[in-house]
Short mmCIF file of C-alpha atoms in Angstrom, two decimals:
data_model
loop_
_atom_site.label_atom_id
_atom_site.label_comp_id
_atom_site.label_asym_id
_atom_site.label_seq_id
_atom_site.Cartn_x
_atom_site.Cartn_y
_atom_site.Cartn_z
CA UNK A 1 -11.95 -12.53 -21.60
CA UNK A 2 -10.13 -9.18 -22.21
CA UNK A 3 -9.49 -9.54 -26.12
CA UNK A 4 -11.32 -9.24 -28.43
CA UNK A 5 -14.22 -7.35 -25.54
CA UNK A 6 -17.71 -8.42 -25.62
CA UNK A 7 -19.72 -6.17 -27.65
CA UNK A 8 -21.76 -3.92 -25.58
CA UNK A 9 -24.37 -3.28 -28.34
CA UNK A 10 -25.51 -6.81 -27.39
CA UNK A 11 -26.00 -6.04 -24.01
CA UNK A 12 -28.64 -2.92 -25.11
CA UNK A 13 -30.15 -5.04 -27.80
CA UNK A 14 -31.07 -7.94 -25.79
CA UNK A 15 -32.80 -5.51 -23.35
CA UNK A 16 -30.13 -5.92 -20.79
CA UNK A 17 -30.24 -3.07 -17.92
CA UNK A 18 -26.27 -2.77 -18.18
CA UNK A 19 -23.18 -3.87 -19.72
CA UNK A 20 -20.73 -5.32 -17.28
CA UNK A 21 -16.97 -5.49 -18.46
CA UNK A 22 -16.05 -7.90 -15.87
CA UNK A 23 -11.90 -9.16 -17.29
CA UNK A 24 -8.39 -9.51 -16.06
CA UNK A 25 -6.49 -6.97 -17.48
CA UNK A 26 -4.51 -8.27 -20.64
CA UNK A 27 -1.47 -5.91 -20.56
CA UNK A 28 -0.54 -2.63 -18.89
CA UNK A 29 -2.39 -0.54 -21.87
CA UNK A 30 -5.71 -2.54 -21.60
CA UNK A 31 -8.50 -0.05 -23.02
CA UNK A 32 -12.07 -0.92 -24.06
CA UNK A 33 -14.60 0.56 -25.50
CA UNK A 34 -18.62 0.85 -25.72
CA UNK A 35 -20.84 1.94 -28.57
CA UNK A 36 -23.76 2.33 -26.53
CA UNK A 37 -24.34 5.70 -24.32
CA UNK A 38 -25.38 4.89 -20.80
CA UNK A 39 -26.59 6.59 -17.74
CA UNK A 40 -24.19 5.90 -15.07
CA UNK A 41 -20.64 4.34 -14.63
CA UNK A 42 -19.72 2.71 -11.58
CA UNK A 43 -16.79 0.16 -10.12
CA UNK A 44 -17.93 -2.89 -10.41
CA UNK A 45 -18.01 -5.31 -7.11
CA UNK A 46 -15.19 -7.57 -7.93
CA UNK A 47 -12.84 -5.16 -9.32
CA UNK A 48 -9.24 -4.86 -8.04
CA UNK A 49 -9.02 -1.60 -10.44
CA UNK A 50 -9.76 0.92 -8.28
CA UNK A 51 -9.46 3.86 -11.13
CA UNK A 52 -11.22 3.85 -14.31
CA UNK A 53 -10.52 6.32 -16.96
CA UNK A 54 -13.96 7.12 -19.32
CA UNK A 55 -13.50 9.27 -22.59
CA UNK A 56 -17.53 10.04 -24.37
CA UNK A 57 -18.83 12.74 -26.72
CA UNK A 58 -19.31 15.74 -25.53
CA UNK A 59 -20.22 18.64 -28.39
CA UNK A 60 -19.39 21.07 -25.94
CA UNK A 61 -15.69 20.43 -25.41
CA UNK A 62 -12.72 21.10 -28.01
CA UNK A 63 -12.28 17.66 -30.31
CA UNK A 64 -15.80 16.73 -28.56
CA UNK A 65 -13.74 13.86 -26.76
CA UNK A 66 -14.45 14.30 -22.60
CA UNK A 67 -13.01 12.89 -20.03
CA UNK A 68 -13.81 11.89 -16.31
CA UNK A 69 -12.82 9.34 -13.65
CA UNK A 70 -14.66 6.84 -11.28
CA UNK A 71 -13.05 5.18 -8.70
CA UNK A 72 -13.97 2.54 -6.00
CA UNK A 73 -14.75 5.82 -3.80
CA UNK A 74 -17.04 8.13 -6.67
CA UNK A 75 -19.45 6.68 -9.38
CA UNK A 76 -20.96 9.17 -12.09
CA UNK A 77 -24.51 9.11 -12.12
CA UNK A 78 -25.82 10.79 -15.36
CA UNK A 79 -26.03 10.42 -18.81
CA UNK A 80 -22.54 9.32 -20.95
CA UNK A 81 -22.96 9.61 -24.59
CA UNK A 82 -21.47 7.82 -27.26
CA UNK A 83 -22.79 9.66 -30.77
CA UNK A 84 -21.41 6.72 -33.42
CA UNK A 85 -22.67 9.25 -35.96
CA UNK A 86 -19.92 11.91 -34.92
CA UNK A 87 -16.59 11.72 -34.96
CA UNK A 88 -13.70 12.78 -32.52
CA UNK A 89 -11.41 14.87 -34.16
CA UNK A 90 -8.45 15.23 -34.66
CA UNK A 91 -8.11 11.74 -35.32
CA UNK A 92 -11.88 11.54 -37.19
CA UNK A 93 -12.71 8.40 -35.76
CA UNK A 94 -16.16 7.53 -34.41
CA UNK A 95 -17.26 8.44 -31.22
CA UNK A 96 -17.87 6.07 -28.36
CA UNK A 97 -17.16 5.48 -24.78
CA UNK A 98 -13.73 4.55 -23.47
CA UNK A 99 -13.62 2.32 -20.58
CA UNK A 100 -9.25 2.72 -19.45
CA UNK A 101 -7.70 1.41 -16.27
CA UNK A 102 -6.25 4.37 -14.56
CA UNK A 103 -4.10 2.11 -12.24
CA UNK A 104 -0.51 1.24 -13.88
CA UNK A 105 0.21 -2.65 -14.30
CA UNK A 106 2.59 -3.91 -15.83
CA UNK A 107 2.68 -7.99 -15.99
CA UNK A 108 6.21 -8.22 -16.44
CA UNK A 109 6.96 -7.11 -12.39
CA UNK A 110 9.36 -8.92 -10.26
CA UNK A 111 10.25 -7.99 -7.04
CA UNK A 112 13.54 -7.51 -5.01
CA UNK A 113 14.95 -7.27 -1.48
CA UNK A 114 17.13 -5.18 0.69
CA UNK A 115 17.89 -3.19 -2.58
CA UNK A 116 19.57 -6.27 -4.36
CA UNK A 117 18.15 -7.72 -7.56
CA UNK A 118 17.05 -11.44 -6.86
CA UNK A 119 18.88 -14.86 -6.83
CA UNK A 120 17.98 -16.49 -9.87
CA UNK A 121 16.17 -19.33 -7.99
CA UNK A 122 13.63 -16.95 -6.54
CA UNK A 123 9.72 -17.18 -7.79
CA UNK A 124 6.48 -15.20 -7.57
CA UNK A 125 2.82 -15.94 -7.83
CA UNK A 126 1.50 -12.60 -9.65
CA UNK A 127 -1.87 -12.28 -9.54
CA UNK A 128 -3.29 -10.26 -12.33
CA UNK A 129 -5.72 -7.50 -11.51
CA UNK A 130 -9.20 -7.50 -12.34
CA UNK A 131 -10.81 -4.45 -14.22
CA UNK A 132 -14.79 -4.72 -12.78
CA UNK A 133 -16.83 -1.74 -14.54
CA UNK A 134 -20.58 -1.67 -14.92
CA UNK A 135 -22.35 0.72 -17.68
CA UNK A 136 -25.74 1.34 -16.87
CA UNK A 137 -28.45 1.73 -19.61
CA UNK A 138 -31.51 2.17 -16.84
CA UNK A 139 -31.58 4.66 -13.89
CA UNK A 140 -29.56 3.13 -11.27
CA UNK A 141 -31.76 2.80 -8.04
CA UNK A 142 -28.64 3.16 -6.15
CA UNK A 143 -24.97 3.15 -6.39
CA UNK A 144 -22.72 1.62 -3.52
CA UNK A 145 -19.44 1.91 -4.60
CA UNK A 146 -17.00 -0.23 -1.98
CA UNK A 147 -15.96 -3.09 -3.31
CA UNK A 148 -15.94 -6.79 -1.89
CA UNK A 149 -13.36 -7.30 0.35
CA UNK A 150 -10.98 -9.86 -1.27
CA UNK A 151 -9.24 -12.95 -0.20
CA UNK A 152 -6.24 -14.61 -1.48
CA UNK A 153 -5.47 -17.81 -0.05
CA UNK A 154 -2.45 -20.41 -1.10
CA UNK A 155 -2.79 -24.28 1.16
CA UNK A 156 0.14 -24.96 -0.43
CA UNK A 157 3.95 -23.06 -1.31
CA UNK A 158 7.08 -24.20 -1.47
CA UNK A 159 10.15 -21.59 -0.92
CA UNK A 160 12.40 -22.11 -3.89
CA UNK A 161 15.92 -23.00 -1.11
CA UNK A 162 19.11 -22.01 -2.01
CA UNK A 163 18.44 -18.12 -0.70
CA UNK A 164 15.87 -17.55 -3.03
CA UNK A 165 12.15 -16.09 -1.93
CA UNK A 166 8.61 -17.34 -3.37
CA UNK A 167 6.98 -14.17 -3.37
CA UNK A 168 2.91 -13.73 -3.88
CA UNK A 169 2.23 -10.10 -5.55
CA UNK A 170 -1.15 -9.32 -5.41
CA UNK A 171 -3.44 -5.91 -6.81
CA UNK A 172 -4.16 -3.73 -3.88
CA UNK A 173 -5.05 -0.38 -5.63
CA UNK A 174 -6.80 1.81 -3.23
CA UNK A 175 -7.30 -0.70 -0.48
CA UNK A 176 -7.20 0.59 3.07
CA UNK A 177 -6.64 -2.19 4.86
CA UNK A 178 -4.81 -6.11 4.60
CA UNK A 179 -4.65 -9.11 6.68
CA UNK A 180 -1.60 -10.83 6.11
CA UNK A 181 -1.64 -14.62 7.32
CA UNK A 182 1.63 -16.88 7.47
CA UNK A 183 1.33 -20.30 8.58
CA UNK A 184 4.23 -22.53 8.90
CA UNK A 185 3.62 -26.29 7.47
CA UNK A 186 6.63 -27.90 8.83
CA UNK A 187 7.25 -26.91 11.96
CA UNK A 188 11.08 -28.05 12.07
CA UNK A 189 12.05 -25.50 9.69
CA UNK A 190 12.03 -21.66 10.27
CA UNK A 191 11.34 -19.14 7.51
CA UNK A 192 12.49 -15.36 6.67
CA UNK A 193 9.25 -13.53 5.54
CA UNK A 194 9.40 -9.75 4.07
CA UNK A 195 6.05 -7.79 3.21
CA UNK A 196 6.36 -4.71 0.72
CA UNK A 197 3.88 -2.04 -0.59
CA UNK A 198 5.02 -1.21 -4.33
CA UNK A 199 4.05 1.71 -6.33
CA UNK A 200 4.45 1.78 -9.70
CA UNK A 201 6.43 3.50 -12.15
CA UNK A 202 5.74 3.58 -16.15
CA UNK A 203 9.45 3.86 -16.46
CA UNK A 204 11.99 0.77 -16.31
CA UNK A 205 15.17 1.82 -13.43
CA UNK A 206 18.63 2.08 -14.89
CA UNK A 207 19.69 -0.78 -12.66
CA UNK A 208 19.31 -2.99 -15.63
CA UNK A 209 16.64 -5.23 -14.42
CA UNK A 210 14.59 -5.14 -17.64
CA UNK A 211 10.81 -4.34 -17.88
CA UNK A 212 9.67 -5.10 -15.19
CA UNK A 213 11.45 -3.32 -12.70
CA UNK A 214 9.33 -0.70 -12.36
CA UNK A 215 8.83 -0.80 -8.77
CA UNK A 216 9.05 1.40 -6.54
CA UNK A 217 9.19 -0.63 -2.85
CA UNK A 218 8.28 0.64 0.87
CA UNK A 219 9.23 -2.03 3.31
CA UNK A 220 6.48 -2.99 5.66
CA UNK A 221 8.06 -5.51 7.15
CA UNK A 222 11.74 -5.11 6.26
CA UNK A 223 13.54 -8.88 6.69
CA UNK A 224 15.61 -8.14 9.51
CA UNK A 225 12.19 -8.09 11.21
CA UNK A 226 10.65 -11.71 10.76
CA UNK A 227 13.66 -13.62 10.74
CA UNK A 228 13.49 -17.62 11.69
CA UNK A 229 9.73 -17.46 11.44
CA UNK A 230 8.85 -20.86 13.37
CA UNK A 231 5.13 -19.85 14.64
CA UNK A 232 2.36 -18.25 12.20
CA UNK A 233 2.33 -14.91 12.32
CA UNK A 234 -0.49 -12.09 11.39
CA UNK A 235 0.29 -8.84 10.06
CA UNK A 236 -2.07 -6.24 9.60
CA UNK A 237 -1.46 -3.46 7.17
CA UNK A 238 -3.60 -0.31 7.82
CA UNK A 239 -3.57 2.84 5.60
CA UNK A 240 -0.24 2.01 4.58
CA UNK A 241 1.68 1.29 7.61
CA UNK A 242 1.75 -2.17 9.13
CA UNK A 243 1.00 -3.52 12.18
CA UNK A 244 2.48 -6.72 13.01
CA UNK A 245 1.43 -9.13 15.91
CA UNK A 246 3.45 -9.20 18.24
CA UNK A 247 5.02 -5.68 17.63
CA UNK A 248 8.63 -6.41 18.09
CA UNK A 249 10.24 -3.91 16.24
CA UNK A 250 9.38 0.52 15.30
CA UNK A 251 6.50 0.72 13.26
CA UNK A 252 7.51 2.66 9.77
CA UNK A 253 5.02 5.76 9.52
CA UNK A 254 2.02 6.16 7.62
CA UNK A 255 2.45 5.42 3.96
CA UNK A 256 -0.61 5.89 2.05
CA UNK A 257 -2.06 3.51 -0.41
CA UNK A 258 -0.01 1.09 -2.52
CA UNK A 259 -0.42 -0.65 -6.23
CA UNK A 260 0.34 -3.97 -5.25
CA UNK A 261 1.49 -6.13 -1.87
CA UNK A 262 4.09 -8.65 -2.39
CA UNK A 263 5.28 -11.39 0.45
CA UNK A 264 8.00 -12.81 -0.23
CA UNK A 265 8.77 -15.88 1.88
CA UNK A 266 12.33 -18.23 1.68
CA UNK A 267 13.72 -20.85 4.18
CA UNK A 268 15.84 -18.84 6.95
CA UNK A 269 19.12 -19.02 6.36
CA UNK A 270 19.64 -19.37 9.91
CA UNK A 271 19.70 -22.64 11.90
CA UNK A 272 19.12 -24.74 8.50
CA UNK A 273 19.75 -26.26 5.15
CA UNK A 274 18.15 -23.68 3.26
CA UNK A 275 16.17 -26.73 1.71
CA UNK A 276 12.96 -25.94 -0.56
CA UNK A 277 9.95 -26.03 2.52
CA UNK A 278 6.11 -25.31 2.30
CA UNK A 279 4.08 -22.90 4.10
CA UNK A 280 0.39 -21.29 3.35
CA UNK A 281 -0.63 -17.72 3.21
CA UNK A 282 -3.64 -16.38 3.49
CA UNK A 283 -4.35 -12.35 2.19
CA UNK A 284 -7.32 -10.85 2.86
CA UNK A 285 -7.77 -6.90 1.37
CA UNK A 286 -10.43 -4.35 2.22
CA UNK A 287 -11.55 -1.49 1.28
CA UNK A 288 -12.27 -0.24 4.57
CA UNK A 289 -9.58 1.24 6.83
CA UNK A 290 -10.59 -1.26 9.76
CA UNK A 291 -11.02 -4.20 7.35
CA UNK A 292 -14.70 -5.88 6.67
CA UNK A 293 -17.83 -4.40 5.38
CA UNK A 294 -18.74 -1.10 7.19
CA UNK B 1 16.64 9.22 -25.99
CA UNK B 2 16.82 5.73 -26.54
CA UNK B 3 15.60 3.53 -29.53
CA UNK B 4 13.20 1.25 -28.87
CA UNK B 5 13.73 -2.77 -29.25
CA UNK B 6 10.55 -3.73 -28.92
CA UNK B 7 7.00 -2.41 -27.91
CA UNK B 8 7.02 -3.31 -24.37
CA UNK B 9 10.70 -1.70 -24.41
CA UNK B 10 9.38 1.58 -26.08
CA UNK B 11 6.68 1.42 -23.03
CA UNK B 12 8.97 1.68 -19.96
CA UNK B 13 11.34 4.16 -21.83
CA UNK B 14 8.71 6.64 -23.20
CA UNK B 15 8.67 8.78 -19.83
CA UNK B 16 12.38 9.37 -20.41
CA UNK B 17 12.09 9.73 -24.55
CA UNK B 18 9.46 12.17 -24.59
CA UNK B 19 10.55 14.05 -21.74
CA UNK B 20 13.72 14.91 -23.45
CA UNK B 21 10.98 16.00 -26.13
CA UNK B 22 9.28 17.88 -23.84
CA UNK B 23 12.45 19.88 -23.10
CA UNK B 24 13.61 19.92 -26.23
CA UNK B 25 9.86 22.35 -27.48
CA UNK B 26 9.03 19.58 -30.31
CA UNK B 27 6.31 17.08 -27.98
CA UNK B 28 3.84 18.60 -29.91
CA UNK B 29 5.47 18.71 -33.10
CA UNK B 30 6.63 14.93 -32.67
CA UNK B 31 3.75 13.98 -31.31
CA UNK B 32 1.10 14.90 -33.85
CA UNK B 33 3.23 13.27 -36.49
CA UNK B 34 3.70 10.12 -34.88
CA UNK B 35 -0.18 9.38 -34.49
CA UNK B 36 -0.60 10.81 -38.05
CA UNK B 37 1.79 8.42 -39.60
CA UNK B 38 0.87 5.36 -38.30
CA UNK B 39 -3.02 6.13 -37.68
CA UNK B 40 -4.24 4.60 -41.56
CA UNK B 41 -2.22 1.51 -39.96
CA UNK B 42 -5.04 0.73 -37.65
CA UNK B 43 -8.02 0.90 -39.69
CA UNK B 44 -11.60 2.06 -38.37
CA UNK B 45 -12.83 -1.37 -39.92
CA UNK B 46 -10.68 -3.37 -38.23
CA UNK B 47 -12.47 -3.66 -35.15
CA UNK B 48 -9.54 -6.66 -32.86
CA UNK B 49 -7.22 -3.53 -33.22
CA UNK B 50 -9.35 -0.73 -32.11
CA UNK B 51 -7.18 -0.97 -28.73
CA UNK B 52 -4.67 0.67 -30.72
CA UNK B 53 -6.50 3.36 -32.78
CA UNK B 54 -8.15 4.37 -29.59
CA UNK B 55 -5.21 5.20 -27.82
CA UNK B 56 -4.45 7.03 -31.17
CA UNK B 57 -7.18 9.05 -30.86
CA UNK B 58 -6.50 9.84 -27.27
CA UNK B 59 -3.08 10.93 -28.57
CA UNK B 60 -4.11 12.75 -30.86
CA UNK B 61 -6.74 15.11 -29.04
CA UNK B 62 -3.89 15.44 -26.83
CA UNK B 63 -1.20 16.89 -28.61
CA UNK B 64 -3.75 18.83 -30.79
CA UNK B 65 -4.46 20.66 -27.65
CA UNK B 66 -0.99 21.31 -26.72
CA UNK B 67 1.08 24.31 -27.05
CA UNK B 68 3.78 24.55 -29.06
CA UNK B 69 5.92 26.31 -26.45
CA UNK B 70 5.42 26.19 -22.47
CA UNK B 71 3.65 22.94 -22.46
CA UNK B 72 1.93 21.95 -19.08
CA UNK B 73 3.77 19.41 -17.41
CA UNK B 74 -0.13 17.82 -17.55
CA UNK B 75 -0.04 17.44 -21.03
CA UNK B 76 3.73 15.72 -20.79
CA UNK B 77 2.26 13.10 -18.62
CA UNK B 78 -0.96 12.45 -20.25
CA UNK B 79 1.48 11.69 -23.14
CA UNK B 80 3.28 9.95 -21.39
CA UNK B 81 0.55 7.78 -19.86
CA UNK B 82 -1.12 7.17 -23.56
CA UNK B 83 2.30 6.09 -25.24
CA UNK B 84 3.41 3.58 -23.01
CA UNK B 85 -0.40 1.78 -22.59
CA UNK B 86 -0.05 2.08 -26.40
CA UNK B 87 2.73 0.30 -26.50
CA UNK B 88 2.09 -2.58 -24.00
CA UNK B 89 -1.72 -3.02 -25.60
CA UNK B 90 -0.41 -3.27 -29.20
CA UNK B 91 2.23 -5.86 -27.53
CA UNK B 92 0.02 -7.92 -26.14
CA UNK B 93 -2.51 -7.93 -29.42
CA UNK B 94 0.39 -8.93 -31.14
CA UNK B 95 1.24 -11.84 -28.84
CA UNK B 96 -1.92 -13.32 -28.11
CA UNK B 97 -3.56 -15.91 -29.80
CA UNK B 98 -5.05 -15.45 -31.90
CA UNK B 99 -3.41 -12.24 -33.28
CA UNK B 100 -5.18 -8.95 -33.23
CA UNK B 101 -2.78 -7.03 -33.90
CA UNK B 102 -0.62 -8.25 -37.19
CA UNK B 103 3.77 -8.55 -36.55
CA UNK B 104 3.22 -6.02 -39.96
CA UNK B 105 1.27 -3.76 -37.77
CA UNK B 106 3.45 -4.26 -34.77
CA UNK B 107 6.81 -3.51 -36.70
CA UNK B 108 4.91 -0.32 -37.72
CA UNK B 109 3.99 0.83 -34.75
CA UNK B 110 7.46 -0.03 -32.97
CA UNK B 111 9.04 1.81 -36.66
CA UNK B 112 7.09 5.00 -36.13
CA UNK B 113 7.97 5.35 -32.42
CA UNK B 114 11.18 5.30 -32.84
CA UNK B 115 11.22 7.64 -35.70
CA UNK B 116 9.65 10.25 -33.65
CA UNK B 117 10.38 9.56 -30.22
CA UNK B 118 14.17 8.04 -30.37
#
């Protein structure tokens, strides 16, 4: 979807009981907009967005343009207005409702390890987020506001050989809680695995990396940790810190909430070729601290 | 502060460009005539580009509310925020297919920016 939106007006017109904006985002400056006024704003089940910036009329306020914030953990039950026949000043353009991501992406992100940009061979699956946000025309019955947990699974990756990772980035704004699967396909081979949390910035480093280093990386598992990966191996990440099974090395302390996970994944450089090999992965995110529905 | 070479670029270098602003006691000044010169750009009645003019209009209630002096550090980052997702969604409108944004508009935008914020 994303651009050009669907029109919400249809969605009112056609008797509909909400408007759903239901997209992958498009770029990291995706905003949308809705002529109709509603009564509540809430996440939407399938979102990875977990913060959504709204802008509506408001006669009240200076430049009668308001502002609030839902998130996967508060809806806003009451009326939003969107008063087409007034205008916003200073700009003296009609009003409506906003409908902003207010979780940075940017679609140009690549990862790195250990502090050191990337050999060139190096790839990543980056999974765009999904913005999820339902406008309500009727009275809500009721609101529940977690999300579905997710799952991300790949049968099938091969690591690119010659030293260089395949990473998977995928959103994880305001989850509490990840599964992290590795499975090995060929069992003569070992791997290297590394997990990361990223925040990120809306400013490019001076390390000269371009536009989309704009990360900002907390090792979860840091790669002196799963080195010559021969068995699968399950990591949990909880609040931030993970939790890897077996423990076999100091846990790193609680880190809070991240932007995105990425796994990166190569053929260990110990023991063999350093060939191109396959593995699967398998991601599962929650919004709940323990993981699953509460 | 650095001169933009494209609209993604001007993005991931606003934070530093209008922070030197922001030091410098002109964000407001600069501000309110960057969204005034390039606002007629992005027509009302072109409705593929309102992306643009509504991060306009978010720019503009912001730095209308601004101080001139002793600006909240707030305000800095709200500016912040709405120049660079102006920057990338213009980008992206101007990449697509099919077009939303026009390479006319897009050369604008990317001209205005840099007269103002570079």
């Amino acid at each position: 979807m994303s651009y050009p939106q669907p029109d919400a007006n249809k969605y009112a017109a056609n008797g509909y009981d909400f408007f759903r904006l239901n997209t992958l985002l498009a770029s990291g400056g995706d905003i949308y907009e809705s002529e109709q006024s509603g009564l509540a704003l809430a996440i939407g089940p399938d979102s990875d967005i977990a913060n959504v910036g709204i802008n509506y009329f408001d006669q009240q306020v200076t430049n009668f343009l308001a502002e609030l914030h839902v998130s996967h953990s508060r809806s806003f039950v009451s009326r939003v207005d969107a008063n087409n026949d007034k205008v916003y000043a200073p700009a003296q353009r009609p009003g409506r409702v906003f409908i902003w991501p207010d979780d940075r992406w940017n679609p140009s992100f690549f990862p790195f390890v250990d502090g050191t940009y990337l050999p060139a061979s190096s790839t990543q699956i980056l999974e765009t987020p999904r913005l999820d946000v339902i406008q309500y025309f009727t009275n809500p019955p009721s609101l529940v506001p977690l999300r579905n947990d997710k799952t991300w699974f790949y049968q099938t990756i091969a690591t690119p050989g010659s030293g260089g990772y395949a990473f998977v980035t995928i959103p994880y704004y305001g989850r509490r809680y990840a599964k992290i699967l590795f499975g090995n396909q060929i069992l003569a081979h070992s791997f290297d695995m590394v997990v990361y949390g990223v925040d990120l910035q809306q400013q490019k480093l001076q390390g000269g990396g371009g536009i989309g280093d704009v990360g900002q990386f907390t090792p979860l598992i840091p790669f002196s940790a799963y080195h010559g990966l021969i068995d699968s191996v399950q990591v949990i990440v909880k609040n931030g810190a993970s939790q890897p099974t077996p423990v076999s090395h100091a846990l790193p302390s609680e880190g809070g909430m991240f932007d995105l996970l990425t796994v990166g994944v190569r053929t260990s450089t110990s023991g063999s070729t350093g060939a191109p090999q396959e593995f699967n992965l398998k991601i599962i995110t929650s919004d709940v601290p323990g993981g699953g529905t509460p | 502060m650095t001169v933009a070479v494209s609209l993604p670029d001007a993005a991931v270098i606003a934070a530093d460009n209008l922070y030197t602003l922001y030091i410098g006691g002109t964000l407001k000044t600069k501000s309110t005539a960057f969204w005034q010169s390039i606002q007629d750009t992005f027509p009302e009645q072109q409705v593929d580009s309102h992306p643009v003019s509504n991060w306009l209009t978010l720019i503009a209630n912001t730095a209308d509310q601004m101080p001139v002096a002793n600006v909240p550090y707030r305000d800095l980052d709200s500016m912040i925020e709405f120049v660079y997702r102006l920057c990338f969604v213009a980008s992206q409108l101007n990449s697509q297919t099919p077009k939303l944004v026009s390479n006319v508009q897009a050369a604008a935008l990317l001209a205005a920016y840099n007269a103002q914020f570079s």
